[in-house]
Coordinates of C-alpha atoms and ligand atoms in Angstrom, one line a residue:
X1390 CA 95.8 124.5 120.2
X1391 CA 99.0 124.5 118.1
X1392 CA 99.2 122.0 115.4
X1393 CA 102.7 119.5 116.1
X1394 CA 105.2 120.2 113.0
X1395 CA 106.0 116.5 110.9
X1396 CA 108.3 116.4 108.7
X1397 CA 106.7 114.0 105.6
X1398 CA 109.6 112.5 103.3
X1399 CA 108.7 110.9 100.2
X1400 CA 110.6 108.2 98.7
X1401 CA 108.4 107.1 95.7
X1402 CA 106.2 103.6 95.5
X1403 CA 102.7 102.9 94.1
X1404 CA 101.3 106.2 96.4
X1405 CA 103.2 108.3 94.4
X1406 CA 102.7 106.5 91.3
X1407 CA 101.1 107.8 88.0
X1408 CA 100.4 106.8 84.1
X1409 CA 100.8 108.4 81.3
X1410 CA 99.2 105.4 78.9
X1411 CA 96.3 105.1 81.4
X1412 CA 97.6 101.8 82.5
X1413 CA 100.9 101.3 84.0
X1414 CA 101.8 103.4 86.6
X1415 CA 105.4 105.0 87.7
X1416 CA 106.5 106.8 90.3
X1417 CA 106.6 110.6 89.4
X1418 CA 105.0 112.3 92.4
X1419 CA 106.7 114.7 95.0
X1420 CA 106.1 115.0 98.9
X1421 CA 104.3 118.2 98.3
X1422 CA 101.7 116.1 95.7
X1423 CA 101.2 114.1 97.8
X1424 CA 100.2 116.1 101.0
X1425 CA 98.4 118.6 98.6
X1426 CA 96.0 115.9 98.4
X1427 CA 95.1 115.1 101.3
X1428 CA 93.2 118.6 102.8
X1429 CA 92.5 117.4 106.1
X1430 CA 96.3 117.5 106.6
X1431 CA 96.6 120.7 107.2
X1432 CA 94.3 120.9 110.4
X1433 CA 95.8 117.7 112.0
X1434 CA 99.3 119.1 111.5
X1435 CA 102.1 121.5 110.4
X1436 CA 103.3 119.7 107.6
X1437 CA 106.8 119.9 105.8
X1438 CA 107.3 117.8 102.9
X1439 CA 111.0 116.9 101.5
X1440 CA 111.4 114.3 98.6
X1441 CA 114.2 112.4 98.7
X1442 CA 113.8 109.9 95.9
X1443 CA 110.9 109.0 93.2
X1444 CA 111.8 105.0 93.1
X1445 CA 110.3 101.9 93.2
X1446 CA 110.7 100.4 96.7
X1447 CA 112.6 97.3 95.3
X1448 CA 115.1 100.0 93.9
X1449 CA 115.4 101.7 97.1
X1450 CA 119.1 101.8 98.9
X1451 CA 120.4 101.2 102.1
X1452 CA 122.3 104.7 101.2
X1453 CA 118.3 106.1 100.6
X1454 CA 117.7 104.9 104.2
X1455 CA 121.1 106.6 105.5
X1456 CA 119.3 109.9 104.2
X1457 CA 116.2 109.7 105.3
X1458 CA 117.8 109.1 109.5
X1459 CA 119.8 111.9 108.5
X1460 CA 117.0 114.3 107.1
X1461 CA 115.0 112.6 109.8
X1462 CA 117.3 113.9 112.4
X1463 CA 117.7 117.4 111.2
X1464 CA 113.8 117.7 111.1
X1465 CA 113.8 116.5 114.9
X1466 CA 116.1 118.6 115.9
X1467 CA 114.7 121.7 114.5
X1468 CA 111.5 120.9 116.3
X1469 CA 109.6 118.3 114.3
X1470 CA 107.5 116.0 116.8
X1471 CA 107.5 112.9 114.3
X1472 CA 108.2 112.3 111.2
X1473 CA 106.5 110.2 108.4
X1474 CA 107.9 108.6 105.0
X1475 CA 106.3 107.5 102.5
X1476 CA 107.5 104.9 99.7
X1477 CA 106.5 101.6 98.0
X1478 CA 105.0 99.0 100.2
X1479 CA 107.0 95.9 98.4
X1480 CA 110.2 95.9 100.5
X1481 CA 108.8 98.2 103.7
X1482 CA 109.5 94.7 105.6
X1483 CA 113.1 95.7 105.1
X1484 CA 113.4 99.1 104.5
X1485 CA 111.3 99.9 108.0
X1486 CA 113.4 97.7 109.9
X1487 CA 117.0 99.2 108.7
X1488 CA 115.5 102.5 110.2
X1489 CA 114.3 101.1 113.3
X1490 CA 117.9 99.6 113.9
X1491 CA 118.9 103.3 113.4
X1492 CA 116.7 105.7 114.9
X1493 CA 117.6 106.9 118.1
X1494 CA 114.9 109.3 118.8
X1495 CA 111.7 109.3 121.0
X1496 CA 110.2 111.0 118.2
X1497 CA 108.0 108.3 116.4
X1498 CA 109.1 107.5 112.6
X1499 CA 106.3 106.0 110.5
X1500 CA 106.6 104.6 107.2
X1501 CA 104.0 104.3 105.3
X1502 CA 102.4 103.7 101.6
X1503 CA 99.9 102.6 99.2
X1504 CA 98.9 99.8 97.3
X1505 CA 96.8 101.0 94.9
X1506 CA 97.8 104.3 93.2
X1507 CA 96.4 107.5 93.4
X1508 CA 95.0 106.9 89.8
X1509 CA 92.9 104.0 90.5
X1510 CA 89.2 104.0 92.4
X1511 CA 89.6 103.5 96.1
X1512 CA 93.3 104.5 96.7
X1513 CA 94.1 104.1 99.9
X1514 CA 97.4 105.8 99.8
X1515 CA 95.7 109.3 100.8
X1516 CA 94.2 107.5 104.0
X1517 CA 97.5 106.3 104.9
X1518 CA 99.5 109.3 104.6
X1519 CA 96.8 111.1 106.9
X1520 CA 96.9 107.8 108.9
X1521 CA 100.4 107.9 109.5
X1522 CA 101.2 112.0 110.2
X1523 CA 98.1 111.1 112.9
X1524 CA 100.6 108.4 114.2
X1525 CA 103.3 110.3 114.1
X1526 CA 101.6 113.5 115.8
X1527 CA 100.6 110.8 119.0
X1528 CA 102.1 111.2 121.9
X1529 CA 101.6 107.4 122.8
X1530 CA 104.0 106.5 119.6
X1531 CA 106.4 108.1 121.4
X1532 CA 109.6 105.8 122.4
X1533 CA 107.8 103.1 119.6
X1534 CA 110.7 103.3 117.5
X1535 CA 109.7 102.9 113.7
X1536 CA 106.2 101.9 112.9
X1537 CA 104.6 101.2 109.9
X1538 CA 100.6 102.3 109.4
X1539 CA 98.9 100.8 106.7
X1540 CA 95.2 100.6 106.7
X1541 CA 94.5 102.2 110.0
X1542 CA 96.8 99.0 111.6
X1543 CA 100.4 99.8 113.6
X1544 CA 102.7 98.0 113.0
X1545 CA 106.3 97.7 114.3
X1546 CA 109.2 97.8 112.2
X1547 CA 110.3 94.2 113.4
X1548 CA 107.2 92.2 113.0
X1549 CA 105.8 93.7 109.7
X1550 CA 105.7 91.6 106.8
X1551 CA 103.8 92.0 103.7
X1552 CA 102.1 89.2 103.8
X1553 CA 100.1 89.2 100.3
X1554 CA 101.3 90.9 96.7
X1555 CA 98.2 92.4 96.5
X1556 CA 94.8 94.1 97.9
X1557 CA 95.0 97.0 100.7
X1558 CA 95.2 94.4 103.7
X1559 CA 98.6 93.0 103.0
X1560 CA 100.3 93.8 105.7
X1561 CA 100.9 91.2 108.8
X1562 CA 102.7 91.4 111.8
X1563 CA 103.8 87.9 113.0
X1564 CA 103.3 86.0 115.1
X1565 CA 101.7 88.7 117.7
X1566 CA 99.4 90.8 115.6
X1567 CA 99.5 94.2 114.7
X1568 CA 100.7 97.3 117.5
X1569 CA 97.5 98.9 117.3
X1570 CA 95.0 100.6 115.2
X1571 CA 93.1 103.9 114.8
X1572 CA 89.8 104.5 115.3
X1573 CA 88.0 108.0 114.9
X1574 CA 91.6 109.3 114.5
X1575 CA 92.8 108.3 117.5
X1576 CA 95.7 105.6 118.6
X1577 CA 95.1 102.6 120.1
X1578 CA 98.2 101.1 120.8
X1579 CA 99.2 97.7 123.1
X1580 CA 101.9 98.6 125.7
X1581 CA 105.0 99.2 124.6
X1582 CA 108.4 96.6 124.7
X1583 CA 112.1 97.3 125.7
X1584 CA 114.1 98.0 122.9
X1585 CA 117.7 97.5 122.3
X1586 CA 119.9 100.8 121.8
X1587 CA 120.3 101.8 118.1
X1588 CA 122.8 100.6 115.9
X1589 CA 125.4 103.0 115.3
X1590 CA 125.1 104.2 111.2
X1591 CA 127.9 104.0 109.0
X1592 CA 127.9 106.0 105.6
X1593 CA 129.0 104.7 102.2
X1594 CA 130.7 102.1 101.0
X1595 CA 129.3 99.0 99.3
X1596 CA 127.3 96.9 102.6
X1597 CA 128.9 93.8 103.2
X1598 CA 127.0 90.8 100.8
X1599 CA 124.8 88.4 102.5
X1600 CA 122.6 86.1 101.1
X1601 CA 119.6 84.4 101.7
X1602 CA 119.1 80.8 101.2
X1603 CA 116.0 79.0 101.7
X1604 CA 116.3 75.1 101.4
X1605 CA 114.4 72.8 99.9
X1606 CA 113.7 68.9 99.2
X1607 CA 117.2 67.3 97.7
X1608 CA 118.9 70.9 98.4
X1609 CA 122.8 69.7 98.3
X1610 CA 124.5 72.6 99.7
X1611 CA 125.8 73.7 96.2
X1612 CA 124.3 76.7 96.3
X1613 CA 125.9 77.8 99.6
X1614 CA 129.3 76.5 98.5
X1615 CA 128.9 78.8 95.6
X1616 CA 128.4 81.7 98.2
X1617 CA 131.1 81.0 100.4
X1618 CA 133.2 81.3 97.4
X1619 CA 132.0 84.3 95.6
X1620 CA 133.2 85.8 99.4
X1621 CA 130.0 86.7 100.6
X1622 CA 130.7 87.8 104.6
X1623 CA 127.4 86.3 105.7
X1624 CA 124.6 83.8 104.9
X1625 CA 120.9 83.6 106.6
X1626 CA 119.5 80.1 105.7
X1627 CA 115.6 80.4 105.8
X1628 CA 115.6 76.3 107.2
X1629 CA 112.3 73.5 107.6
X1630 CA 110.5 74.5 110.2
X1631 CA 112.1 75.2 113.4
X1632 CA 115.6 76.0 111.9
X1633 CA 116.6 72.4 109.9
X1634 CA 118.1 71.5 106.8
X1635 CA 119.1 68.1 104.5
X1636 CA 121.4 66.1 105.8
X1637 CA 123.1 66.2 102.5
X1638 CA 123.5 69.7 103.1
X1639 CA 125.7 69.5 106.6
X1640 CA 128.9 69.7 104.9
X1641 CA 128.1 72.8 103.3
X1642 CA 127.6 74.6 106.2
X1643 CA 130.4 73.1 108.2
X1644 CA 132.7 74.6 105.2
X1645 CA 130.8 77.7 105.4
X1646 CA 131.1 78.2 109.4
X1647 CA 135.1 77.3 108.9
X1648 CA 135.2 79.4 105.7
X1649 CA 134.7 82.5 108.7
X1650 CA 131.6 82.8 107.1
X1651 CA 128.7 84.2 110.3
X1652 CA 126.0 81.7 109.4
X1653 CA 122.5 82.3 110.6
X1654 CA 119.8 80.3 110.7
X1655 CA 116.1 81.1 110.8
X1656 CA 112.9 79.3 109.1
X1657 CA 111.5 79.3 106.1
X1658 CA 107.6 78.8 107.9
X1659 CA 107.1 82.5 107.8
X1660 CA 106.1 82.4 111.6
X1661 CA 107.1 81.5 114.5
X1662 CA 111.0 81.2 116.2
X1663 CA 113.8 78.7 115.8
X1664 CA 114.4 76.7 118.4
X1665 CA 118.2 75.3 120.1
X1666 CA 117.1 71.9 121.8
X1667 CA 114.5 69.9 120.1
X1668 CA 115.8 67.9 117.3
X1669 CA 119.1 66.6 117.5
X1670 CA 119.5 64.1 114.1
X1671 CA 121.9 65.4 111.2
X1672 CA 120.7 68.9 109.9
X1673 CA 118.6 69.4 112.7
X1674 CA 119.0 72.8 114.5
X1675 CA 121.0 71.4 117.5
X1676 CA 123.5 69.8 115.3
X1677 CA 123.8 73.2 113.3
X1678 CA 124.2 75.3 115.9
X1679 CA 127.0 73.4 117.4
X1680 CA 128.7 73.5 114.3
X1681 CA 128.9 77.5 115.2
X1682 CA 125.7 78.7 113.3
X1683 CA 123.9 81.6 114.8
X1684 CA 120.0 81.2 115.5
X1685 CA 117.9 83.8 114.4
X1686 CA 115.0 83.3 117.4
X1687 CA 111.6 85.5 116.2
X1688 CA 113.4 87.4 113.1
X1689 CA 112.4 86.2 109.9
X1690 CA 114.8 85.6 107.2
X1691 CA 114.6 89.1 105.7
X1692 CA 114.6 91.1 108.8
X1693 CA 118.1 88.6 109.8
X1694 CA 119.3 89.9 106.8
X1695 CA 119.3 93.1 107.2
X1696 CA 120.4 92.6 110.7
X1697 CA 123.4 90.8 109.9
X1698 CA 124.3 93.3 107.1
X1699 CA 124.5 96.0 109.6
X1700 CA 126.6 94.2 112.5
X1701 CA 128.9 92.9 109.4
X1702 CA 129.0 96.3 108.2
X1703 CA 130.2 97.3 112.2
X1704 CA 132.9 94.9 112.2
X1705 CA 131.0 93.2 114.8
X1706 CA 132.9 90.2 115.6
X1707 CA 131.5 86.5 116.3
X1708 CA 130.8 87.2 119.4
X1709 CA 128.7 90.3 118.9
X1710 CA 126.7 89.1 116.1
X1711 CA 125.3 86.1 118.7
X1712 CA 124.4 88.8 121.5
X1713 CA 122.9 91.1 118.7
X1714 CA 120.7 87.9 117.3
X1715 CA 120.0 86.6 120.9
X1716 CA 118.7 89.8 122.1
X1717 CA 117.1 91.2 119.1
X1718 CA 115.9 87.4 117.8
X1719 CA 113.7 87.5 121.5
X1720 CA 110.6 88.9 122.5
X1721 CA 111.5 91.6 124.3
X1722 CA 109.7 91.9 127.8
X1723 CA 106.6 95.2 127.7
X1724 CA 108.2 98.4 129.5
X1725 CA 105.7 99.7 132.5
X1726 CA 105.4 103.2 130.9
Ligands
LIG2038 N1 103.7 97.7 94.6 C1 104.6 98.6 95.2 C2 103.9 99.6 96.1 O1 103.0 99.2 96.7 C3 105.6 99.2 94.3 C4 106.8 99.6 95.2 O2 107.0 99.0 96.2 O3 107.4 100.6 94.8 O4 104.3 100.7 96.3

C-alpha cells in the first residue's frame, strides 16, 4: 500500500531544543533532525520536512503562522494528504487557533510539540511527532480543521489550552474533553462538529492591538482607560465568573464602548461560557452587554483574542464582530458524517 505524503514544518520549541552547557536548552534543531529521529516515520509515511523558523513559541508571529497556511497550502496542493507542524507547546493555545481560523482544507493540519527536550530522559517530543503525522495520515481527521496531538490525546484547535507549565500531560481541552486519542496507532476520534467557513488571511502589516484585561478585587478601570487611550482597536476583558466586573469599573467600559473601542467580554474562570441574562446589578454581564459589549460565549480569553485580532484586522464592522463571536463563541451542533 502506498505511504500518504505529509508535509512536517518545524517552527522551533522545547522538541527542537538543545544545550550546549548541558543545562539550558535552545531551539537549534531543523525539520529534517527532527524526523531523522524518529525511524518509524518512514514506514507510516512519505515525509517532507521544511523549517520555517527555530524560535521559542512565545516569540512566534502571526506573520510565522501566515507562512506556515501558505507552505501548508502549497504542500496540499502538490498532493500532501495532511500536514503536521511542530513548535513550542507554551502559546500552541494561540498559535493552533489562528490556523484553524485560516485553513480551508479538508486536509487535517496538526500541531504539535514537546515538553521535555530531546536531551532529557523520557522526551516525549519523538512520540508526538510520530503521533501527530499518524493524525494527519487518518482519513477520519479529515474535515477536523486544525488539531493539536500531544500525548496520544486530539485536541481541537478551539478548546486546547495548556493547562499546566509543566510535565507531559499539560494539555486540556475545556469544558468537553479532548477530540480523541490513539491507541495502537490508530484514531479514535468523537464525531465531528460544523464549522464556520475560514477566515479570509491578510498578509503584513502590524495586526491591529488588543489587549487582554483580567479584573480583579478593587480593579478601577484605570487600566482600560489607559488602553483606550494608547488607541488599542479592541479589548477582551477576562470578567468574575460568568462575564462580571466591579462596579467601580462600569465607567471604564462605557468610555471604552463610546471610545469605538469593540469590547469583549469573556471569564476569567478558565471554563465554562458567559452568560446574557442572569445577573442584572451594576457590572454584571446584562448591564455590560447593553452598554454594547460583545460576549464571548465558550472562547476563552486568549482564543477571543486572537479572534478579535483577525475580524479587526478584516475591517469587520460592529456588526460582524457580534455574528463572528455569537457563532464561533457557541457549541457548534456534531455534522452526521
Ligand atoms: N516550553 C516550551 C515548549 O514546550 C518552549 C516554547 O514554547 O517554545 O516548547
Amino acid at each position: 500500500m502506498s505511504r500518504p505524503r505529509i508535509g512536517v514544518a518545524a517552527l522551533g520549541g522545547t522538541i527542537a531544543m538543545t544545550s550546549e552547557s548541558g543545562r539550558e536548552v535552545t531551539p537549534t534543531l531543523a525539520a529534517d533532525d527532527l524526523i531523522a529521529a524518529v525511524p518509524r516515520l518512514g514506514e507510516v509515511a512519505e515525509v517532507t520536512a521544511t523549517t520555517l523558523a527555530t524560535r521559542p513559541s512565545a516569540s512566534v508571529t502571526s506573520a510565522d503562522l501566515a507562512s506556515v497556511v501558505e507552505w501548508a497550502e502549497t504542500q496540499v496542493a502538490t498532493g500532501a494528504s495532511g500536514i503536521v507542524v511542530t513548535q513550542g507547546t507554551d502559546s500552541i493555545e494561540e498559535t493552533a487557533y489562528w490556523l484553524d481560523l485560516h485553513w480551508d482544507h479538508p486536509e487535517p493540519l496538526v500541531v504539535t510539540g514537546a515538553m521535555r527536550p530531546p536531551t532529557t530522559p523520557g522526551a516525549d517530543g519523538p512520540a508526538n511527532l510520530l503521533a501527530a503525522v499518524l493524525t494527519a495520515s487518518a482519513q477520519e481527521a479529515r474535515d477536523r480543521g486544525v488539531l493539536v496531538v500531544m500525548g496520544d490525546t486530539v485536541h481541537t484547535a478551539v478548546e486546547v489550552l495548556k493547562g499546566r507549565s509543566s510535565h507531559p500531560d499539560a494539555f486540556v481541552s475545556r469544558p468537553f474533553g479532548p477530540l480523541g486519542f490513539l491507541e495502537e496507532e490508530r484514531l479514535h476520534l468523537r464525531a465531528a462538529r460544523a464549522r464556520r467557513p475560514a477566515l479570509p488571511m491578510t498578509k503584513g502589516g502590524t495586526p491591529p492591538s488588543v489587549a487582554v484585561l483580567e479584573t480583579h478585587l478593587d480593579d478601577t478601570g484605570d487600566v482600560l482607560d489607559l488602553v483606550v487611550r494608547a488607541g488599542y482597536g479592541g479589548v477582551v476583558i477576562a470578567g468574575f465568573g460568568v462575564g462580571h466586573v466591579p462596579e467601580r469599573m462600569v465607567d471604564s467600559v462605557q468610555r471604552a464602548v463610546d471610545a469605538e473601542v469593540v469590547v469583549v467580554l469573556a471569564t476569567r474562570a478558565g471554563d465554562g461560557p458567559t452568560h446574557e441574562a442572569s445577573y442584572g446589578y451594576a457590572g454584571s454581564e446584562v448591564d455590560l452587554l447593553a452598554r454594547g459589549v460583545v460576549p464571548a460565549g465558550w472562547l476563552h480569553p486568549r482564543k477571543a483574542r486572537v479572534l478579535l485580532v483577525e475580524l479587526l484586522r478584516l475591517g469587520a464592522g460592529p456588526g460582524e464582530v457580534r455574528e463572528e463571536f455569537a457563532q464561533r463563541g457557541a457549541v457548534r451542533p456534531e455534522t452526521s458524517s
